[in-house]
Short mmCIF file of C-alpha atoms in Angstrom, two decimals:
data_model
loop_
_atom_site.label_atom_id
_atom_site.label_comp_id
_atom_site.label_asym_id
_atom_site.label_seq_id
_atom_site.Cartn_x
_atom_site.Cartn_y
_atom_site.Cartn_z
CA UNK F 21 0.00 0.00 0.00
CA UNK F 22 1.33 3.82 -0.89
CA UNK F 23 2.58 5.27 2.09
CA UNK F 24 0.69 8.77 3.63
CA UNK F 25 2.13 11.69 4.85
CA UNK F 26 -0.43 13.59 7.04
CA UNK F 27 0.70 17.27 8.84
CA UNK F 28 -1.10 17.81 12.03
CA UNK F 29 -1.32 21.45 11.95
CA UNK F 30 -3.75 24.33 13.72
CA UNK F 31 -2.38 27.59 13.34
CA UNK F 32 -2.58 28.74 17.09
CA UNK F 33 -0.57 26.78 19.85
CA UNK F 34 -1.72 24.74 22.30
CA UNK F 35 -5.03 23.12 20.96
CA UNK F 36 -3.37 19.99 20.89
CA UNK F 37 -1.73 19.29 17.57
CA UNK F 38 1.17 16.92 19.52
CA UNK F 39 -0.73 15.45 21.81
CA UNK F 40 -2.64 14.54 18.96
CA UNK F 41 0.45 13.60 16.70
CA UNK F 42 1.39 10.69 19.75
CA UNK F 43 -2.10 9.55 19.96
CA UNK F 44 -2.77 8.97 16.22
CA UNK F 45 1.03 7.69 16.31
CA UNK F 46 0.82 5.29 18.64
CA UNK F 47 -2.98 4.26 17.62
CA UNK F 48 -1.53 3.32 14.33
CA UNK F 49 1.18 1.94 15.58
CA UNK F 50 -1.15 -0.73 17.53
CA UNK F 51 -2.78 -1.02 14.07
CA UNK F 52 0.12 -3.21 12.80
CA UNK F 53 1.11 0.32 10.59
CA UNK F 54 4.73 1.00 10.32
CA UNK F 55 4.50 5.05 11.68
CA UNK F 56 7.23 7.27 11.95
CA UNK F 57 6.45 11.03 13.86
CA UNK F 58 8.39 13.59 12.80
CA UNK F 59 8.88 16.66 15.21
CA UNK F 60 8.82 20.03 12.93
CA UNK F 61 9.09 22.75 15.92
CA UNK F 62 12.32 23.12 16.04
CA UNK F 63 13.55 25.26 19.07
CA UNK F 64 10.49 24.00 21.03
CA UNK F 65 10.13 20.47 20.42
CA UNK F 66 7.83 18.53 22.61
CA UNK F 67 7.11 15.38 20.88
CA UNK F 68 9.56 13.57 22.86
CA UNK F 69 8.84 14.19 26.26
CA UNK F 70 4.80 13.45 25.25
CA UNK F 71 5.87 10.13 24.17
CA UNK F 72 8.10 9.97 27.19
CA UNK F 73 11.39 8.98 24.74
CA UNK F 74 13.30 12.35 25.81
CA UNK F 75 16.05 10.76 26.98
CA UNK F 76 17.05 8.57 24.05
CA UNK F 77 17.65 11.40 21.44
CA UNK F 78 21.35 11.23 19.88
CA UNK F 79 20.68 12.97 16.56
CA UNK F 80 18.08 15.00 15.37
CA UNK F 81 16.30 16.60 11.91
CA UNK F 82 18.74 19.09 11.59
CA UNK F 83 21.55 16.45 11.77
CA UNK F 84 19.91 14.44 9.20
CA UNK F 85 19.06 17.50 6.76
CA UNK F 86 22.83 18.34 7.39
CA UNK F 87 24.22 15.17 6.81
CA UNK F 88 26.03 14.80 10.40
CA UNK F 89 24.19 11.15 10.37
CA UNK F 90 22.18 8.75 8.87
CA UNK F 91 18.30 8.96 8.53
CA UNK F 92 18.23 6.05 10.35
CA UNK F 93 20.22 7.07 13.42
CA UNK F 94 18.51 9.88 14.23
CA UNK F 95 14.79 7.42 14.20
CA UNK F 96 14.14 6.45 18.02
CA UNK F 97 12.11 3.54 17.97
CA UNK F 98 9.39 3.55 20.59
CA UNK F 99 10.07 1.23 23.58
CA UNK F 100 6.07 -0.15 23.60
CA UNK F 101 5.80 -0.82 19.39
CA UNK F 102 8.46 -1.94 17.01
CA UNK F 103 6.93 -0.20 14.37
CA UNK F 104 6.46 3.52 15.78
CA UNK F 105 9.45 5.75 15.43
CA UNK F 106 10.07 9.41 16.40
CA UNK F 107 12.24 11.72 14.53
CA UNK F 108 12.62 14.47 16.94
CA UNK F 109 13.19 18.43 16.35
CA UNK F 110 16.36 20.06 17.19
CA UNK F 111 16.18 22.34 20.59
CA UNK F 112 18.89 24.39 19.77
CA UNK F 113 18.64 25.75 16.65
CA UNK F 114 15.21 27.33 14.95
CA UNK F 115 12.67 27.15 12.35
CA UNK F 116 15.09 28.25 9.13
CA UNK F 117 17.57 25.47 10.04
CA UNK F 118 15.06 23.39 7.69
CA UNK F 119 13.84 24.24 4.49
CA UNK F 120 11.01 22.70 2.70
CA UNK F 121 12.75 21.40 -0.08
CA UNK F 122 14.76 19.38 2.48
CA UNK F 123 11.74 18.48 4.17
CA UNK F 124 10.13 17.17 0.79
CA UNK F 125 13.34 14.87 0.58
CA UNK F 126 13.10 13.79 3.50
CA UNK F 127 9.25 12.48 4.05
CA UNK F 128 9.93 11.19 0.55
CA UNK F 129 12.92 8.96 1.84
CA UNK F 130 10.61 8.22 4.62
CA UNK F 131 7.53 6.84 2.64
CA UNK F 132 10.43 4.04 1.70
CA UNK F 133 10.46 2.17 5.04
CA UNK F 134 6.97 3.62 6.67
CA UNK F 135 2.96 3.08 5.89
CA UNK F 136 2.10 6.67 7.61
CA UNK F 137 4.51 9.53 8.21
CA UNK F 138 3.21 11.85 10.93
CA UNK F 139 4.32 15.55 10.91
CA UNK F 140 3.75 17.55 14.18
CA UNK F 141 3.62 21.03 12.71
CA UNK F 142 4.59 24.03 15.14
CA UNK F 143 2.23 26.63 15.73
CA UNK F 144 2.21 29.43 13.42
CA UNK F 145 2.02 30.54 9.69
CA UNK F 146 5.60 31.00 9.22
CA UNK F 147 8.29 29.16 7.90
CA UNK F 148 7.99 26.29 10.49
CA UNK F 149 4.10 25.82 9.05
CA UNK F 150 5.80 25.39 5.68
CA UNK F 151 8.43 22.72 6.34
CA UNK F 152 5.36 20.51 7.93
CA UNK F 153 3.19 20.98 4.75
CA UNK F 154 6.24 20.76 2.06
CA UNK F 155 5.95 17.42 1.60
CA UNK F 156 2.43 16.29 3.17
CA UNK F 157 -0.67 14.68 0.86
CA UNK F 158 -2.83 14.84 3.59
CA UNK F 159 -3.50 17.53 6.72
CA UNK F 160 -5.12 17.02 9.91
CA UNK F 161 -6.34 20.70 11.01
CA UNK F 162 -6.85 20.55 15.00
CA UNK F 163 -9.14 23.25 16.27
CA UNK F 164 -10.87 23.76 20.21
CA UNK F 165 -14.25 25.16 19.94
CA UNK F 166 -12.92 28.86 20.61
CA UNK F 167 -13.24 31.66 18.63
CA UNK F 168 -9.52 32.37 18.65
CA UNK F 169 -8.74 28.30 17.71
CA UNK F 170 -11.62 28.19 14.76
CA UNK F 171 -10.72 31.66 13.31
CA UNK F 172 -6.87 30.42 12.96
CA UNK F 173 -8.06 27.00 11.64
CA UNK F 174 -10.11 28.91 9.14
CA UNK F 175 -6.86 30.75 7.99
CA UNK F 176 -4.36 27.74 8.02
CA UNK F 177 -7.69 25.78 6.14
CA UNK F 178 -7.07 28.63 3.54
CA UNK F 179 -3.09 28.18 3.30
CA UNK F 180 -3.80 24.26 3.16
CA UNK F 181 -5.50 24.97 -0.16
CA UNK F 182 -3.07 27.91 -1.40
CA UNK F 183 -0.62 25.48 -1.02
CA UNK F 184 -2.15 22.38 -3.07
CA UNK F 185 -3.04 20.52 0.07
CA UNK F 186 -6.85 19.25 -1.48
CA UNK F 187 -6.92 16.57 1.46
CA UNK F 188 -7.75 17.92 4.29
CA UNK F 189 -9.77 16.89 7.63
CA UNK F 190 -10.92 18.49 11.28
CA UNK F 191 -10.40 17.10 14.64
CA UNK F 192 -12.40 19.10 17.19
CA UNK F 193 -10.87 19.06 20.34
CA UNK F 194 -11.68 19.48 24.27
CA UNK F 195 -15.19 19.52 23.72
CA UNK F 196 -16.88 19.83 26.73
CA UNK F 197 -20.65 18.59 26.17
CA UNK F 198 -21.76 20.01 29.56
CA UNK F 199 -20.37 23.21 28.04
CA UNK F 200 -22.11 22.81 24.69
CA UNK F 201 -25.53 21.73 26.52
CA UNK F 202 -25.27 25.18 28.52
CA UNK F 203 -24.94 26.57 25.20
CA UNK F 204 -21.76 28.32 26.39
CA UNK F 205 -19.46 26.11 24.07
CA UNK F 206 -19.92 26.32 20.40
CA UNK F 207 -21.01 22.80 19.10
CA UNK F 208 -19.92 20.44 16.34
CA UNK F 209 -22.21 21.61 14.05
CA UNK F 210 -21.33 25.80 14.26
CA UNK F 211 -18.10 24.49 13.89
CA UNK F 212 -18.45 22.67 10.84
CA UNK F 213 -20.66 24.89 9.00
CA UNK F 214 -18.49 28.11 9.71
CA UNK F 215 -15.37 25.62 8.40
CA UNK F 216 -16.37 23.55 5.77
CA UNK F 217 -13.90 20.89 6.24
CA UNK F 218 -14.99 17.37 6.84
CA UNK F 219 -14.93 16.39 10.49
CA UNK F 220 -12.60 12.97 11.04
CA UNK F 221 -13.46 12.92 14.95
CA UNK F 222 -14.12 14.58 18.34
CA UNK F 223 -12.35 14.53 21.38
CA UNK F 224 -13.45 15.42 24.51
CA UNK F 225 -11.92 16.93 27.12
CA UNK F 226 -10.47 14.48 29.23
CA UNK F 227 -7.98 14.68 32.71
CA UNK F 228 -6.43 11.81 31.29
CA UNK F 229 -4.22 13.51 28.89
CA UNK F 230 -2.82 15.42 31.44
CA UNK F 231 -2.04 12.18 33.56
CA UNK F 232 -0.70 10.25 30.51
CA UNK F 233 1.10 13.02 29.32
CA UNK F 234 2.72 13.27 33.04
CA UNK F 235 3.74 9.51 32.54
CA UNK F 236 5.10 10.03 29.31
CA UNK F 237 2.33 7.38 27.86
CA UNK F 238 -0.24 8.29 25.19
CA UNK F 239 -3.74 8.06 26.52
CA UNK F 240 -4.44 6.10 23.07
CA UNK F 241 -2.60 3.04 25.64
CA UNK F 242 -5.27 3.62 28.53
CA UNK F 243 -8.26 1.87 27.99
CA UNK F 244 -10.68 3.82 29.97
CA UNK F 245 -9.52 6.93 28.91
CA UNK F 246 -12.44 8.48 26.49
CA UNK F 247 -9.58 11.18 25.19
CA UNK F 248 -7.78 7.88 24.05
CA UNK F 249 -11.02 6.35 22.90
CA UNK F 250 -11.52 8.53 20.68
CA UNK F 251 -8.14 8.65 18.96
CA UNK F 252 -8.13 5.22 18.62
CA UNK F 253 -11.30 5.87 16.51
CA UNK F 254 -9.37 8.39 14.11
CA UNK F 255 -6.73 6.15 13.87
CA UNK F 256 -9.48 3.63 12.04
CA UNK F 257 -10.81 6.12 10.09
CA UNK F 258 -7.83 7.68 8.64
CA UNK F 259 -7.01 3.64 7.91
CA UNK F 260 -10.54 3.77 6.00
CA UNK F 261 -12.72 1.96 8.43
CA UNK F 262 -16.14 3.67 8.25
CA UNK F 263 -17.14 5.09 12.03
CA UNK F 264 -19.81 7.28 13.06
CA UNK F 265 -18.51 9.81 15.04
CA UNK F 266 -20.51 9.73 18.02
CA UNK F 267 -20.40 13.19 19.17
CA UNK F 268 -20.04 13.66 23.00
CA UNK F 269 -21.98 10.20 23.94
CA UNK F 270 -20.73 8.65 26.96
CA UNK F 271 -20.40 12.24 28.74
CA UNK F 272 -24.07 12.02 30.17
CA UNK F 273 -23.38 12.85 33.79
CA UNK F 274 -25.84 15.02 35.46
CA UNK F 275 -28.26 13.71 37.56
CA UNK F 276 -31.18 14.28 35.01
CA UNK F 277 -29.74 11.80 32.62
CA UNK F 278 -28.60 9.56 34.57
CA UNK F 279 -32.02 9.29 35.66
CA UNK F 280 -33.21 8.90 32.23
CA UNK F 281 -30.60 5.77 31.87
CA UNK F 282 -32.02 4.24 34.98
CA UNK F 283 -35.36 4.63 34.11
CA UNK F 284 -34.38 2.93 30.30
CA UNK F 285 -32.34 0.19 31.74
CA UNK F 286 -35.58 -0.74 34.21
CA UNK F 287 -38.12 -1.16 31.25
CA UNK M 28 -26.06 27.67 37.98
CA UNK M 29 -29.34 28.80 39.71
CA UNK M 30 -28.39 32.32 38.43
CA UNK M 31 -28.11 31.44 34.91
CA UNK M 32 -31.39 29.67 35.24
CA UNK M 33 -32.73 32.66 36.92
CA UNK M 34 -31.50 34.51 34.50
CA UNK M 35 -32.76 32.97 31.27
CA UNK M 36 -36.04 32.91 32.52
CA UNK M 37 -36.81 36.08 33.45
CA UNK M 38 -34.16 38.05 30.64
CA UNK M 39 -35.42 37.29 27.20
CA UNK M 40 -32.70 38.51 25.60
CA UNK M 41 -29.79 36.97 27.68
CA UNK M 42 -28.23 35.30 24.78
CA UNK M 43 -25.79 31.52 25.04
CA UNK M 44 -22.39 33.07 24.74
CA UNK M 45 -21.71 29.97 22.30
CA UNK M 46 -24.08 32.38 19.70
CA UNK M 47 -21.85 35.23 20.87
CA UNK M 48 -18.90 33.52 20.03
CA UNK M 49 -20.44 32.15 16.37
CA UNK M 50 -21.77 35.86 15.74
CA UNK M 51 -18.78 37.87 16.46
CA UNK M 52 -16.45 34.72 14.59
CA UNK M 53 -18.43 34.91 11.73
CA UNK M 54 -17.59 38.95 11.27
CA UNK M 55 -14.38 38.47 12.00
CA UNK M 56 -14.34 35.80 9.19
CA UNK M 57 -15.63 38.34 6.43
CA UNK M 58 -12.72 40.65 7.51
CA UNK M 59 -10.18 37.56 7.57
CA UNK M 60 -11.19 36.09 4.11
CA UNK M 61 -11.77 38.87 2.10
CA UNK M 62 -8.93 40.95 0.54
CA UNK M 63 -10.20 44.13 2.42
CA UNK M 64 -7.65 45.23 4.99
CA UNK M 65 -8.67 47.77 7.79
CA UNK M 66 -6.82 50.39 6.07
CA UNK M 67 -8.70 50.01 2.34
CA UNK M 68 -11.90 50.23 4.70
CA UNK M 69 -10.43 53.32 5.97
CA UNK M 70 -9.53 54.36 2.22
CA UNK M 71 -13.17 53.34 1.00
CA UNK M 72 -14.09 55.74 4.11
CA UNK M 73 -12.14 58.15 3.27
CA UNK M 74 -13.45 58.34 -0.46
CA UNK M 75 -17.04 58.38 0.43
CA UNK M 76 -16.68 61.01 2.74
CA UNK M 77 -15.28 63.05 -0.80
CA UNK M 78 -18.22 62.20 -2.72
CA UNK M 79 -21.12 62.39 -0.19
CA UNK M 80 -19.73 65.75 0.98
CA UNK M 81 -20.15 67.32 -2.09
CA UNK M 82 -24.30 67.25 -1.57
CA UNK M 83 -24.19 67.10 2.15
CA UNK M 84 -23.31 68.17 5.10
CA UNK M 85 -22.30 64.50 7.27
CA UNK M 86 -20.81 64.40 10.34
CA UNK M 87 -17.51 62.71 9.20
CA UNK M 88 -16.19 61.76 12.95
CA UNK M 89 -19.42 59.68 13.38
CA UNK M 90 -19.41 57.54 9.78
CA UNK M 91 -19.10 54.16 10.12
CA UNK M 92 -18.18 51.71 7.49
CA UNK M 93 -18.12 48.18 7.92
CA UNK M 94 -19.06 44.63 6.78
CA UNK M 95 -22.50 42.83 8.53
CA UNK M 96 -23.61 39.04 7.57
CA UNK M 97 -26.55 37.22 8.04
CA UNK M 98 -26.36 33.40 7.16
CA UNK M 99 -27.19 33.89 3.57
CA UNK M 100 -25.14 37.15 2.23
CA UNK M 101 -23.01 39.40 3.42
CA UNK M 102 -23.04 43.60 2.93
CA UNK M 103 -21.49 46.46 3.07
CA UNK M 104 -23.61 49.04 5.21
CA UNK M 105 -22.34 52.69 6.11
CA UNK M 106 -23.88 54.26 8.75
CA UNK M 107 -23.46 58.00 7.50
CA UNK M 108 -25.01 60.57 9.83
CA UNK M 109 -26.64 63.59 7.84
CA UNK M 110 -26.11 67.26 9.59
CA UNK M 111 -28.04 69.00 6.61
CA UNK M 112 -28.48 69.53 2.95
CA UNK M 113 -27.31 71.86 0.59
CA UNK M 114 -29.45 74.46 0.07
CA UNK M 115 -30.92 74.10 -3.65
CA UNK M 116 -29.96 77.18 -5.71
#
């Protein structure tokens, strides 16, 4: 099968894009794909630490772009999956000491050895948002439901196609359904219609991440967490498998409807 | 809680904040994806204020030019106060 390259990207920081990046990553990984995550913010990289592999970094991109080692020295393999590899970011230097060209060369000697290359864009429309997308077929636009996170989707949607990136798909974030119900969150649908972009999954706000991302552990590993739940889902989906995306389901907790679900489960 | 019940019941008008936030992106939207900088809006100002001057007097500090969208269309309205007319001759 051809390989993918997908950029995780979202314009504004913090919405989640590498939290995301290890999730899907890992998910994959667990699907028997061969995934390799590359780590474009270079000066700031965070990848690492996420995935809890921080301390096993020898090389990194800018090595490899530079020639000071092999592509395949500077790949940490994961200690859970044999297939999942991180290519992290160099902390020292910054965004220009990649260009996209080199970045196109690079994915492309990538798609040799891997089923889906993962690129953890950094924040931003700069040149850092440009290495991610050089050489990417497919985007993944992460966006909270925030005026500030949807109106910088809305502009990196726009640079997406600007830049011949047809391929693209939404992951709404930290939802909070209590939130939403209150009407004090925009919803899935507002969302969607201001963004016309097609929606590959929701994930709800979730402590877990925090925990797992204390650990060093993806939440996509926890099988309670619903954060992790629903990666796992994307993870199927961007592998083909047709999933409803249940919206904010399971988070039913107020008295009222738990009510209702005794009440259903007595009849 | 009890006050935002309170408060939806007895203020009509007390709006979700989520339609706040959808409202106020979707302006911000027209600005973002359209071509039309703050300062050509100030040019396009600027340039009516020349035109409509020469049949009337307008108070200039008070015009207001700017885009407004409803879920169909968008438009450009200018709020132009009038001070008087020019007196025919």
């Amino acid at each position: 099968m051809k390989s993918k390259v997908i950029v995780i990207t979202s314009g504004k920081g913090g919405v989640g894009k590498t939290t995301t990046t290890a999730n899907l990553g890992t998910a994959l990984a667990m699907l028997n794909q061969r995934v390799v995550m590359i780590d474009t913010d270079i000066g700031l990289r965070n990848l690492d630490v996420v995935l809890g592999l921080e301390n096993r970094i020898v090389f990194d991109i800018v090595d490899v772009v530079n020639g000071n080692c092999k592509l395949n020295q500077a790949l940490i393999r994961d200690k859970r999956f044999e297939g999942l590899h991180l290519l992290p970011a160099a902390q020292t230097k910054d965004k220009t000491a990649v260009t996209p060209h080199q970045m196109k060369n690079l994915t492309n000697e990538l798609r040799k050895d891997f089923d889906v290359i993962l690129v953890d864009c950094p924040a931003g429309i700069e040149q850092g948002f440009r290495n991610a997308v050089a050489g990417a077929d497919q985007a993944i636009v992460v966006a909270t439901p925030e005026i500030s996170s949807v109106r910088d989707a809305d502009r990196i949607i726009g640079l997406l196609e600007a830049s011949g990136l047809k391929n693209s798909n939404l992951i709404i974030n930290r939802l909070r359904s209590k939130m939403v119900k209150r009407g004090d969150m925009m919803d899935i649908d507002d969302i969607l219609d201001i963004l016309s972009i097609s929606l590959i999954g929701v994930v709800p706000e979730d402590e877990s991440i925090v925990v797992s991302t204390n650990r060093g552990e993806p939440a996509v590993l926890e099988n309670a967490s619903r954060a992790g739940g629903a990666y796992r889902r994307i993870s199927r989906r961007l592998m083909g498998e047709e999933l409803p995306i249940m919206a904010m389901e399971e988070e039913n907790t107020g008295i009222v409807d738990r009510f209702r679900k005794m009440l259903k489960l007595a009849r | 809680m009890l006050l935002d019940i309170l408060t939806r019941l007895f203020i009509k008008d007390a709006m979700n904040s989520k339609d706040i936030a959808r409202e106020r992106l979707r302006l911000v939207l027209v600005h973002d994806r359209s071509s039309v900088s703050p300062e050509v809006l100030n040019n396009l100002k600027e340039d009516l204020i020349k035109v409509i001057r020469q049949y009337m007097d307008i108070d200039e500090e008070a015009l207001a030019v700017n885009f407004e969208n409803d879920d169909e269309s968008v438009a450009l309205v200018a709020n132009i106060p009038v001070k008087g007319f020019r007196r025919a001759v």
